[in-house]
Amino acid sequence: MTNLALTHFSLASCLGVGLAENLRALKQGHSGLRLCDFETVSLPTYIGKVDGLEGERITGSLAPYDCRNNRLASLALAQDGFVTATEEARQRYGADRIGVFAGTSTSGILETEIAFRRRDPVSGALPEGFRYRERQNTYSVADFVQKTLGLKGPALVVSAACASTAMAFGNAARMIALGLCDAAVVGGADSLCLTTLYGFHSLQLTSQNPCRPFDEARDGISIGEAAGFALLERADAVVDNASIRFLGYGESSDAHHMSSPHPEGLGAKAAMEKALKAAGLQPPDIDYVNLHGTATKAGDAAEDLAIAALFGASTPCSSTKGMTGHALGASGILEAIVAALCIRDGFIPASPTTRCLDPKMLSNYATSGAVKPIEVVMSNSFGFGGGNCSLIFGHPR
Amino acid sequence: MRLYVEGLGLRGPGLVNWPAGREVLAGRAPYVPAEVVLVASELLPVAERRRVTDAVKLALIVGSEAMTHAQASPQTTRSVFVSSGADGATITAILETLATKNREVSPTRFHNSVHNAPAGYWSIATQSREASTSLCAYDDSFAAGFLEASVQALTYNLPVLLVSYDIPYPGALGIVRPIAGIWGIALVLSSQQTAGSICALSVKISRSAEDMPHLPDPDLDIARAQNPSARGLPLLSALAQEAPGRVNIPYVAGNVLEIEIAPMIRSAI
């Protein structure tokens, strides 16, 4: 695969806004989950909520795009000098030579949920000022990011449930390799809404506690929200040699069921194998696997079998969802940035909500984390519909 | 980018498949709109067949047609599903439930509401573990999907199935986002010429295309403007001519996909 560098990245999650706050929480093993107090939702579950979005506003010419999902995207873009970095890239490559490959599963559906409660009692019409294109449509976040950054290259939204933003890395890598763009903004946002909270509840997949990945007593997910972006450039075009490298990706389908994974994790294993092949690496080359690990009974068991089949019981792995919650469509970019931070700062994150590791698990689950040099990290994202994506990031040396 | 079209699928009001649609789009038969009838794919397990919605039925119908036409195996064909609105009926049903007091969302509806539901059912129906993605680019969704399918065919040297589908939103959302008709288009693209190649395509992104596409039949041209997936019809119309041609399809941010078409010349030998 063409050697690509993550020259800049930014993040907003329930652990904090910006890389420094997220890094601190990850290293301290701090969970950002709290009892659900979102909007009018009354469900016995925990959520990973980004504070203050209710008070944020998107103003000016992009005001029609104002919705929770784009506010979250806007908050992430505003961190860690990301806008300045893309501005410099735009001057270097040209606005039409930088692509925007974003992912989301929720888009701005929250605003439509609220508007449905306010429909005209006689005509059933949605309230005045309702914006479909700029808020609800699945493309909204890519459109918003492209306009915010003044870019004019190829753009799309991947909406493949919880694998969305992970898969967007593949879109960027392919387009850059074929010369259709020189650089790409990859990432996206997924935000809290009633559809996902009540939807996952209806499938009995939400936990009543902060989710416990790989725990014997795990009983479901904690839904979170996050936005993150990475600027991807060809490594040979980058002056800053310290940038984390994007080494490979692999995608597969389960061919099994819409909302439960293949019991032996065959799709997950295929995605990891393809990623290793694309990166030209063998399983022992991976220092840490950031798992999908949502803390459902079936999902964790299937991923464990896939990991054990490839890595045996040696490679440390863990899920960070006990800290961040499951940011659904944004979990790919969130955990890609977690992987980059692990490499940059030399640590394996702990899994603080995992109290009693499931004895049936075969893989080397790193409940307590570790501080040590990390060269290469694999990051897994698996979604509803059976779409799987595995990414590999590495130290520039 | 140079590619080959290996197979096509089509379903729209009055156009029941590619062979029938080709005659209409080539101007050899009149366009007579008629109700679209959608039946669940027999490839799906019986239990799944009962759960699938119109959006999934439509995507699987055109996808299966194109794959059969191309004589391609799903096990070695990647897939790109694209839709502007995905399953507006299922999303509306959930929104209506969430606006009531008890908010008891149906679990089947919830998993059918994801943008990638057709991709999931496709994988289950064909038992294919090959990679699949699901995309959206508002009114330029067909163009974005076509570009991505082309890119994947060239990247992996594997055939790629593109399925573009859009159905109307019911009720209140149908007023703020009018999508007319039920339209599904599928193409199988390949980087390699085969014995079954229908035509060669040359594709590039341009910012300076002169003429924007339209269809000679006024009713079809209205359909093109009113359904995001029908924006692929000018390409199918150009393919139906079975002659060298060129078509521009608007793409995001003021870009245009310029597609040149060269039909295969079948030698008499």
XYZ file of C-alpha atoms in Angstrom:
666
model
C 0.000 0.000 0.000
C 1.121 3.589 -0.679
C 2.873 4.836 2.449
C 0.662 7.465 4.038
C 1.226 9.792 6.982
C -1.278 11.187 9.486
C 0.275 14.619 9.526
C -2.362 16.155 11.809
C -5.314 14.918 13.796
C -7.914 16.253 16.182
C -10.542 14.748 18.445
C -13.551 15.443 20.636
C -15.012 12.662 22.784
C -16.593 12.243 26.205
C -13.019 12.022 27.552
C -12.315 15.561 26.506
C -11.952 18.106 23.749
C -8.604 18.030 21.969
C -5.755 15.521 22.039
C -4.280 16.552 25.407
C -7.468 15.950 27.410
C -8.112 12.631 25.650
C -4.519 11.492 26.164
C -4.614 12.364 29.854
C -7.849 10.426 30.415
C -6.620 7.425 28.397
C -3.355 7.253 30.339
C -5.117 7.649 33.681
C -7.742 5.046 32.830
C -10.522 7.544 33.406
C -13.997 6.608 32.167
C -16.120 9.368 30.643
C -19.335 7.371 30.983
C -22.247 8.667 33.048
C -25.834 7.704 33.785
C -27.981 8.698 30.802
C -29.181 12.295 31.166
C -29.545 12.983 27.462
C -32.391 15.112 26.137
C -35.752 13.567 27.126
C -34.399 10.028 27.170
C -35.349 7.899 30.153
C -33.483 4.641 29.797
C -31.477 2.775 32.436
C -28.164 3.065 30.621
C -24.826 4.900 30.616
C -23.681 7.265 27.897
C -20.481 8.943 26.752
C -21.623 12.498 26.212
C -19.602 15.480 25.022
C -20.448 18.369 27.317
C -21.544 21.758 26.104
C -22.769 20.891 22.606
C -26.216 22.250 23.501
C -24.654 25.703 23.870
C -22.544 25.537 20.688
C -23.851 27.209 17.503
C -22.772 27.042 13.888
C -23.221 30.567 12.615
C -22.578 32.605 9.487
C -22.984 31.142 6.020
C -22.946 27.596 7.389
C -25.721 28.268 9.944
C -28.124 25.929 8.039
C -25.778 23.075 9.008
C -26.265 23.755 12.729
C -27.111 20.443 14.419
C -25.571 18.342 17.203
C -23.615 16.154 14.777
C -22.048 19.074 12.905
C -21.419 20.983 16.147
C -19.438 17.993 17.338
C -17.553 17.874 14.003
C -16.913 21.619 14.253
C -15.609 21.250 17.814
C -13.160 18.550 16.724
C -11.984 20.554 13.695
C -11.256 23.525 15.964
C -8.745 21.538 18.095
C -4.997 21.054 17.844
C -4.423 23.432 14.928
C -6.278 21.174 12.510
C -7.866 23.984 10.473
C -4.504 25.756 10.098
C -2.878 22.493 9.015
C -5.489 21.879 6.308
C -5.222 25.525 5.242
C -1.483 25.002 4.692
C -2.161 21.759 2.834
C -4.700 23.559 0.666
C -2.099 26.118 -0.317
C 0.435 23.395 -1.008
C -1.783 21.030 -3.031
C -4.785 23.137 -4.169
C -8.373 22.991 -2.867
C -9.500 20.510 -5.527
C -6.608 18.127 -4.747
C -7.710 17.404 -1.169
C -10.522 14.907 -0.630
C -12.975 14.687 2.264
C -13.834 11.114 3.261
C -16.132 11.201 6.245
C -18.232 8.652 8.058
C -21.375 8.844 10.140
C -24.282 6.621 11.059
C -26.473 9.143 12.869
C -25.878 12.313 10.875
C -28.207 15.005 12.298
C -31.204 12.711 12.892
C -31.598 14.132 16.444
C -32.957 17.413 15.033
C -35.482 15.452 12.920
C -36.513 13.414 15.980
C -37.231 16.662 17.840
C -38.994 18.163 14.795
C -41.297 15.111 14.588
C -42.588 15.923 18.073
C -43.371 19.423 16.860
C -45.240 18.524 13.695
C -48.352 20.545 12.915
C -51.198 18.677 14.651
C -53.514 19.196 11.672
C -51.310 18.964 8.564
C -48.525 16.859 10.066
C -45.976 19.235 8.506
C -42.536 19.658 10.026
C -41.886 22.973 11.792
C -40.759 26.098 9.968
C -37.003 26.244 9.461
C -36.551 22.447 9.270
C -33.392 21.613 7.300
C -33.166 18.220 5.654
C -30.169 18.517 3.353
C -27.842 20.316 5.732
C -28.718 18.354 8.898
C -30.444 15.027 8.353
C -29.049 13.779 5.065
C -26.228 11.315 5.585
C -23.866 13.440 3.437
C -24.259 16.469 5.736
C -21.037 16.025 7.735
C -18.767 15.704 4.662
C -20.495 18.664 3.012
C -20.075 20.710 6.213
C -16.410 19.788 6.636
C -15.617 20.419 2.970
C -17.215 23.876 3.105
C -15.676 24.721 6.497
C -12.191 23.926 5.208
C -12.734 25.493 1.760
C -11.946 22.237 -0.051
C -13.205 21.245 -3.512
C -11.891 17.734 -4.149
C -13.642 14.354 -4.113
C -15.962 13.839 -1.141
C -18.320 11.241 0.239
C -19.814 9.883 3.414
C -19.389 6.232 4.291
C -22.369 5.051 6.295
C -21.692 1.437 7.186
C -22.914 1.563 10.779
C -20.099 1.187 13.334
C -17.426 0.628 10.665
C -18.155 3.950 8.892
C -15.195 6.158 9.828
C -12.759 3.242 9.824
C -13.733 2.404 6.243
C -13.239 6.059 5.228
C -9.469 5.507 5.640
C -9.661 2.982 2.801
C -11.492 5.434 0.548
C -8.770 8.017 1.138
C -5.906 5.569 0.616
C -7.343 4.337 -2.699
C -8.013 7.823 -4.075
C -4.546 9.082 -3.109
C -2.852 5.970 -4.550
C -4.621 6.484 -7.896
C -3.688 10.164 -7.941
C -7.257 11.467 -7.743
C -6.170 13.610 -4.817
C -2.888 14.426 -3.068
C -4.178 14.542 0.487
C -7.379 13.735 2.360
C -9.303 14.782 5.415
C -10.566 11.532 6.956
C -12.887 11.205 9.921
C -16.418 12.162 10.817
C -18.861 12.381 13.658
C -21.596 10.377 15.358
C -23.739 12.002 17.998
C -26.197 10.960 20.656
C -29.786 10.673 19.475
C -32.996 8.862 20.381
C -32.867 6.497 17.399
C -29.669 4.805 18.541
C -30.427 4.906 22.288
C -33.930 3.435 21.957
C -32.883 1.272 18.987
C -30.020 -0.513 20.739
C -32.225 -0.745 23.836
C -34.901 -2.529 21.745
C -32.272 -5.079 20.705
C -31.381 -5.521 24.404
C -27.822 -4.493 23.586
C -27.405 -1.570 26.022
C -25.890 -2.160 29.432
C -27.415 -0.767 32.620
C -23.845 -0.087 33.826
C -20.773 1.477 32.297
C -19.952 -1.108 29.635
C -17.398 -3.786 30.613
C -15.489 -5.080 27.593
C -14.311 -8.709 27.877
C -15.707 -8.928 31.422
C -17.390 -12.148 32.516
C -20.410 -10.045 33.513
C -20.485 -7.841 30.391
C -24.068 -7.141 29.384
C -24.026 -4.653 26.539
C -22.794 -1.360 25.174
C -22.686 2.199 26.463
C -23.473 4.533 23.590
C -21.097 7.441 23.197
C -20.485 10.239 20.747
C -17.322 11.579 19.180
C -15.844 13.411 16.243
C -12.324 13.235 14.923
C -10.353 14.084 11.824
C -6.976 13.176 10.384
C -5.074 14.797 7.549
C -3.593 12.040 5.383
C -0.750 12.783 2.996
C 1.707 10.677 0.998
C 4.588 9.960 3.368
C 7.104 10.798 0.620
C 5.574 14.283 0.283
C 5.782 15.025 4.001
C 8.626 17.020 5.476
C 7.689 16.173 9.076
C 9.109 12.673 9.435
C 7.704 12.271 12.931
C 4.146 11.764 11.616
C 2.384 8.529 12.466
C 2.094 6.243 9.431
C -1.086 4.641 8.105
C 0.259 1.267 7.049
C -2.694 -0.804 5.943
C -6.399 -1.569 6.054
C -8.623 -4.546 5.417
C -12.356 -4.786 4.834
C -14.708 -7.775 4.804
C -18.332 -8.791 5.215
C -19.755 -11.333 7.674
C -22.449 -12.864 5.410
C -24.171 -13.931 8.624
C -26.773 -11.659 10.280
C -27.876 -8.008 10.315
C -27.320 -7.319 14.003
C -25.153 -10.098 15.414
C -21.623 -11.024 14.395
C -20.439 -14.281 12.907
C -20.043 -16.482 16.034
C -16.488 -17.523 15.117
C -15.506 -14.019 14.031
C -14.716 -15.168 10.485
C -15.470 -11.741 8.964
C -13.411 -10.005 11.644
C -10.494 -12.370 11.053
C -10.651 -11.807 7.285
C -10.499 -8.012 7.778
C -7.459 -8.313 10.074
C -5.694 -10.689 7.657
C -6.290 -8.325 4.752
C -4.955 -5.380 6.773
C -1.792 -7.313 7.692
C -1.301 -8.283 4.057
C -1.791 -4.694 2.848
C 0.765 -3.488 5.409
C 3.208 -6.289 4.556
C 3.244 -7.380 8.212
C 2.885 -10.591 10.192
C 0.838 -10.946 13.413
C 3.976 -10.767 15.669
C 4.727 -7.319 14.176
C 1.627 -5.909 15.903
C 2.417 -4.526 19.387
C -1.152 -3.797 20.443
C -4.662 -4.364 19.105
C -7.292 -1.775 19.960
C -10.354 -4.009 19.837
C -13.848 -3.244 18.631
C -14.791 -4.694 22.057
C -18.224 -3.143 22.558
C -18.980 -5.366 25.598
C -21.846 -7.324 24.093
C -21.849 -11.024 24.975
C -21.666 -12.229 21.374
C -19.505 -9.476 19.895
C -16.618 -9.748 22.354
C -16.660 -13.571 22.234
C -16.483 -13.576 18.425
C -13.708 -10.985 18.303
C -11.734 -12.912 20.925
C -11.865 -16.066 18.765
C -10.721 -14.102 15.716
C -7.872 -12.470 17.668
C -6.784 -15.760 19.232
C -6.806 -17.467 15.823
C -4.438 -14.830 14.424
C -2.379 -13.670 17.392
C -2.634 -16.547 19.853
C -2.398 -15.477 23.490
C 0.585 -13.180 23.127
C -0.288 -9.837 21.513
C -1.744 -7.412 24.076
C -5.195 -6.175 23.174
C -7.879 -4.093 24.846
C -11.014 -2.117 24.205
C -11.158 1.573 25.158
C -14.973 1.630 25.022
C -15.263 1.389 28.815
C -13.743 4.879 28.818
C -15.150 6.455 25.642
C -18.382 4.531 25.196
C -19.212 3.163 21.759
C -19.163 6.152 19.436
C -20.826 3.985 16.729
C -19.997 5.422 13.301
C -17.259 7.599 14.820
C -15.580 4.765 16.723
C -13.228 4.129 13.785
C -11.700 7.608 13.759
C -11.819 7.864 17.557
C -9.856 4.631 17.952
C -7.538 5.399 15.024
C -6.505 8.495 16.960
C -6.235 6.454 20.175
C -3.874 4.153 18.226
C -1.836 7.140 17.049
C -1.585 8.442 20.629
C -0.488 5.002 21.896
C 2.352 5.011 19.356
C 3.286 8.641 19.907
C 3.280 8.444 23.701
C 4.245 4.800 24.219
C 1.406 3.185 26.154
C -1.293 0.529 26.054
C -4.567 1.849 27.452
C -6.160 0.078 30.392
C -9.736 -1.189 30.446
C -10.846 0.297 33.783
C -14.446 -0.946 33.676
C -13.343 -4.555 33.132
C -13.393 -5.998 36.657
C -13.396 -9.729 36.132
C -11.931 -10.829 32.833
C -14.052 -13.513 31.169
C -12.037 -16.745 31.781
C -13.301 -18.095 28.447
C -11.325 -15.444 26.567
C -8.258 -16.812 24.787
C -6.537 -13.573 23.813
C -4.090 -11.523 25.898
C -6.507 -8.886 27.195
C -4.492 -6.046 28.781
C -6.914 -5.017 31.539
C -4.316 -2.902 33.367
C -2.627 -1.396 30.320
C 1.098 -0.685 30.191
C 3.629 2.045 29.603
C 6.116 0.905 26.959
C 7.270 1.769 23.446
C 4.660 0.857 20.842
C 5.623 0.607 17.177
C 2.572 -0.817 15.420
C -1.107 -0.818 16.424
C -4.082 -2.524 14.825
C -7.514 -0.970 15.323
C -10.733 -2.930 14.733
C -14.212 -1.665 13.835
C -17.118 -3.976 13.095
C -20.661 -2.892 12.290
C -24.313 -3.836 11.896
C -24.916 -5.436 8.556
C -21.697 -7.391 9.086
C -19.264 -4.847 7.655
C -15.759 -5.152 9.159
C -12.719 -2.905 8.911
C -9.275 -3.262 10.415
C -6.647 -0.483 10.294
C -2.906 -0.561 11.032
C -0.864 2.430 12.169
C 2.844 2.600 12.851
C 5.719 4.615 14.194
C 7.541 6.527 11.426
C 10.881 4.829 12.129
C -9.158 5.703 -15.443
C -10.004 2.976 -17.959
C -12.702 0.447 -17.094
C -15.023 -2.083 -18.655
C -18.750 -2.481 -18.088
C -19.501 -6.150 -17.556
C -23.160 -6.073 -16.599
C -26.128 -3.810 -15.888
C -29.293 -3.827 -13.824
C -32.178 -1.376 -13.916
C -35.560 -0.935 -12.240
C -37.738 2.145 -12.432
C -41.326 3.163 -13.182
C -42.111 1.322 -16.431
C -38.581 -0.052 -16.798
C -38.538 -3.592 -15.455
C -34.932 -4.501 -16.275
C -31.915 -3.449 -18.362
C -32.953 -5.151 -21.632
C -36.351 -3.393 -21.545
C -34.839 -0.134 -20.284
C -32.123 -0.204 -22.941
C -34.739 -0.095 -25.718
C -36.454 2.898 -24.121
C -33.238 4.759 -23.274
C -31.925 4.210 -26.819
C -35.124 5.737 -28.205
C -36.178 2.483 -29.874
C -39.254 2.055 -27.668
C -41.590 4.627 -26.078
C -41.325 5.393 -22.363
C -44.520 4.363 -20.569
C -44.264 4.845 -16.789
C -45.884 2.124 -14.688
C -45.982 1.072 -11.046
C -42.814 -0.567 -9.757
C -43.366 -4.000 -8.216
C -40.686 -5.154 -5.776
C -40.276 -8.752 -4.631
C -37.767 -9.956 -2.055
C -34.766 -11.791 -3.462
C -35.135 -15.580 -3.392
C -31.469 -15.770 -2.505
C -32.363 -14.601 1.015
C -33.254 -17.103 3.744
C -37.050 -17.228 4.227
C -36.888 -15.496 7.628
C -34.887 -12.607 6.180
C -37.183 -12.390 3.126
C -40.044 -11.469 5.444
C -38.064 -8.686 7.113
C -36.699 -6.859 4.101
C -38.074 -3.500 3.087
C -38.660 -1.995 -0.351
C -35.253 -0.277 -0.307
C -33.484 -3.603 0.250
C -35.670 -5.423 -2.301
C -34.871 -2.768 -4.914
C -31.115 -2.844 -4.269
C -30.981 -6.654 -4.416
C -33.107 -6.836 -7.596
C -30.848 -4.530 -9.634
C -27.677 -5.911 -8.045
C -28.648 -9.511 -8.900
C -29.564 -8.526 -12.455
C -26.194 -6.867 -13.076
C -24.265 -9.785 -11.518
C -26.147 -12.351 -13.639
C -25.597 -10.222 -16.743
C -21.877 -10.008 -15.944
C -21.685 -13.721 -15.025
C -19.694 -12.500 -12.022
C -19.302 -14.418 -8.767
C -20.294 -12.501 -5.608
C -17.475 -14.317 -3.766
C -14.891 -12.407 -5.806
C -16.814 -9.196 -6.458
C -16.554 -6.198 -4.152
C -19.676 -4.083 -3.762
C -20.463 -0.389 -3.442
C -23.998 0.518 -2.367
C -25.050 4.134 -2.670
C -28.224 5.998 -1.851
C -29.109 9.557 -1.000
C -31.954 8.768 1.392
C -31.592 5.013 2.000
C -34.735 3.608 3.635
C -36.942 6.664 4.181
C -39.996 4.585 5.037
C -38.247 2.710 7.863
C -36.640 5.909 9.171
C -40.038 7.653 9.143
C -41.651 4.783 11.046
C -38.950 5.031 13.752
C -39.282 8.829 13.920
C -43.046 8.470 14.387
C -42.522 5.939 17.201
C -39.970 8.194 18.904
C -42.494 11.048 18.818
C -44.975 8.961 20.834
C -44.957 8.496 24.589
C -43.714 4.912 24.863
C -40.973 5.141 22.200
C -40.934 1.391 21.683
C -38.796 1.079 18.569
C -39.047 -2.209 16.685
C -35.670 -3.987 16.780
C -36.054 -5.211 13.192
C -36.900 -1.702 12.028
C -33.857 -0.374 13.876
C -31.409 -2.708 12.154
C -33.146 -2.092 8.816
C -32.715 1.669 9.291
C -28.934 1.660 8.874
C -27.699 3.093 5.572
C -25.849 -0.157 4.871
C -28.848 -2.508 5.317
C -28.843 -3.522 1.608
C -25.111 -4.279 1.817
C -25.746 -6.503 4.846
C -28.611 -8.387 3.167
C -26.551 -8.684 -0.045
C -23.754 -10.340 1.894
C -26.231 -12.690 3.610
C -28.053 -13.488 0.335
C -24.919 -14.210 -1.688
C -22.839 -15.597 1.215
C -20.076 -13.254 0.067
C -17.445 -12.130 2.595
C -15.901 -9.796 0.040
C -15.626 -6.140 1.088
C -18.645 -3.893 0.741
C -19.180 -0.211 1.405
C -22.241 2.047 1.630
C -22.006 5.677 0.573
C -23.946 8.911 0.340
C -23.315 12.242 -1.389
C -26.815 13.798 -1.385
C -27.847 14.478 -5.025
C -24.442 13.391 -6.299
C -24.667 9.968 -4.693
C -24.711 8.047 -8.001
C -21.594 9.916 -9.183
C -19.799 9.317 -5.866
C -20.665 5.607 -5.972
C -19.644 5.270 -9.624
C -16.305 6.951 -8.918
C -15.664 4.757 -5.865
C -16.576 1.569 -7.783
C -14.176 2.614 -10.564
C -11.423 3.325 -8.049
C -11.923 -0.054 -6.340
C -11.921 -1.976 -9.657
C -8.574 -0.398 -10.561
C -7.112 -0.767 -7.061
C -7.852 -4.450 -6.570
C -8.206 -5.778 -10.130
C -11.445 -7.377 -9.022
C -14.901 -6.773 -10.484
C -16.942 -4.272 -8.478
C -20.721 -4.185 -8.230
C -22.209 -0.702 -7.960
C -25.809 -0.484 -6.723
C -27.505 2.909 -6.589
C -31.075 3.036 -5.267
C -33.494 5.671 -4.012
C -37.124 5.476 -2.955
C -39.454 8.325 -1.901
C -39.797 9.481 1.708
C -43.368 9.151 2.924
C -45.286 11.826 4.839
C -43.717 14.945 6.282
C -40.185 14.173 5.090
C -41.516 13.638 1.560
C -42.488 17.315 1.549
C -39.113 18.670 2.688
C -37.161 16.135 0.619
C -39.197 15.240 -2.446
C -37.808 12.115 -4.136
C -40.033 10.867 -6.964
C -40.332 7.324 -8.221
C -38.467 4.173 -7.290
C -35.163 3.949 -9.122
C -32.381 1.429 -8.922
C -29.342 1.171 -11.191
C -26.533 -1.384 -10.977
C -23.319 -1.815 -12.922
C -20.530 -4.361 -12.702
C -17.216 -2.665 -13.516
C -13.894 -4.337 -14.193
C -10.349 -3.161 -14.804
C -9.825 -6.047 -17.234
C -11.482 -6.588 -20.569
C -13.320 -9.930 -20.714
C -15.170 -11.842 -23.410
C -18.368 -10.404 -21.966
C -17.293 -6.753 -21.739
C -20.067 -4.511 -23.034
C -18.015 -1.375 -23.466
C -14.887 0.415 -22.319
C -15.121 3.571 -20.234
C -12.631 6.326 -19.735
C -13.389 8.287 -16.559
C -11.916 11.506 -15.218
C -12.809 14.220 -12.731
C -13.086 17.613 -14.348
C -14.016 21.094 -13.210
C -14.856 22.451 -16.659
C -17.468 20.326 -18.389
C -19.482 22.144 -21.046
C -22.765 20.295 -21.307
C -24.764 18.891 -18.449
C -26.699 15.717 -19.089
C -30.320 15.485 -20.045
C -32.473 12.743 -21.488
C -34.365 13.234 -24.751
C -37.611 11.832 -23.326
C -39.178 14.626 -21.220
C -40.717 12.233 -18.667
C -37.410 10.435 -18.161
C -35.621 13.755 -17.864
C -38.020 14.785 -15.082
C -37.348 11.442 -13.372
C -33.602 12.123 -13.614
C -34.053 15.451 -11.867
C -36.352 14.102 -9.146
C -34.585 10.964 -7.930
C -30.862 10.981 -7.016
C -30.274 7.457 -8.347
C -31.952 8.358 -11.650
C -29.058 10.753 -12.160
C -27.270 7.698 -13.467
C -29.765 7.367 -16.356
C -27.783 9.589 -18.772
C -24.889 7.119 -18.460
C -27.230 4.190 -19.118
C -28.784 6.101 -22.014
C -25.342 6.638 -23.523
C -24.542 2.917 -23.058
C -27.863 1.996 -24.685
C -26.851 3.762 -27.920
C -24.177 1.078 -28.447
C -22.045 3.750 -30.127
C -19.073 5.853 -29.078
C -20.299 8.612 -26.803
C -19.587 10.890 -23.929
C -21.558 11.803 -20.827
C -20.914 14.247 -18.001
C -22.341 13.523 -14.559
C -22.314 16.324 -11.967
C -20.224 15.414 -8.903
C -19.605 17.150 -5.565
C -18.245 20.690 -5.040
C -18.589 21.829 -8.650
C -16.758 18.821 -10.086
C -17.991 16.709 -12.991
C -17.292 13.088 -13.920
C -16.451 12.993 -17.620
C -17.130 9.530 -18.981
C -16.171 8.480 -22.498
C -17.767 5.347 -23.874
C -16.303 2.994 -26.460
C -18.453 -0.044 -27.302
C -16.699 -3.343 -27.837
C -16.378 -4.309 -31.474
C -17.333 -7.950 -31.802
C -15.272 -9.604 -34.488
C -17.072 -12.067 -36.730
C -14.461 -14.765 -36.180
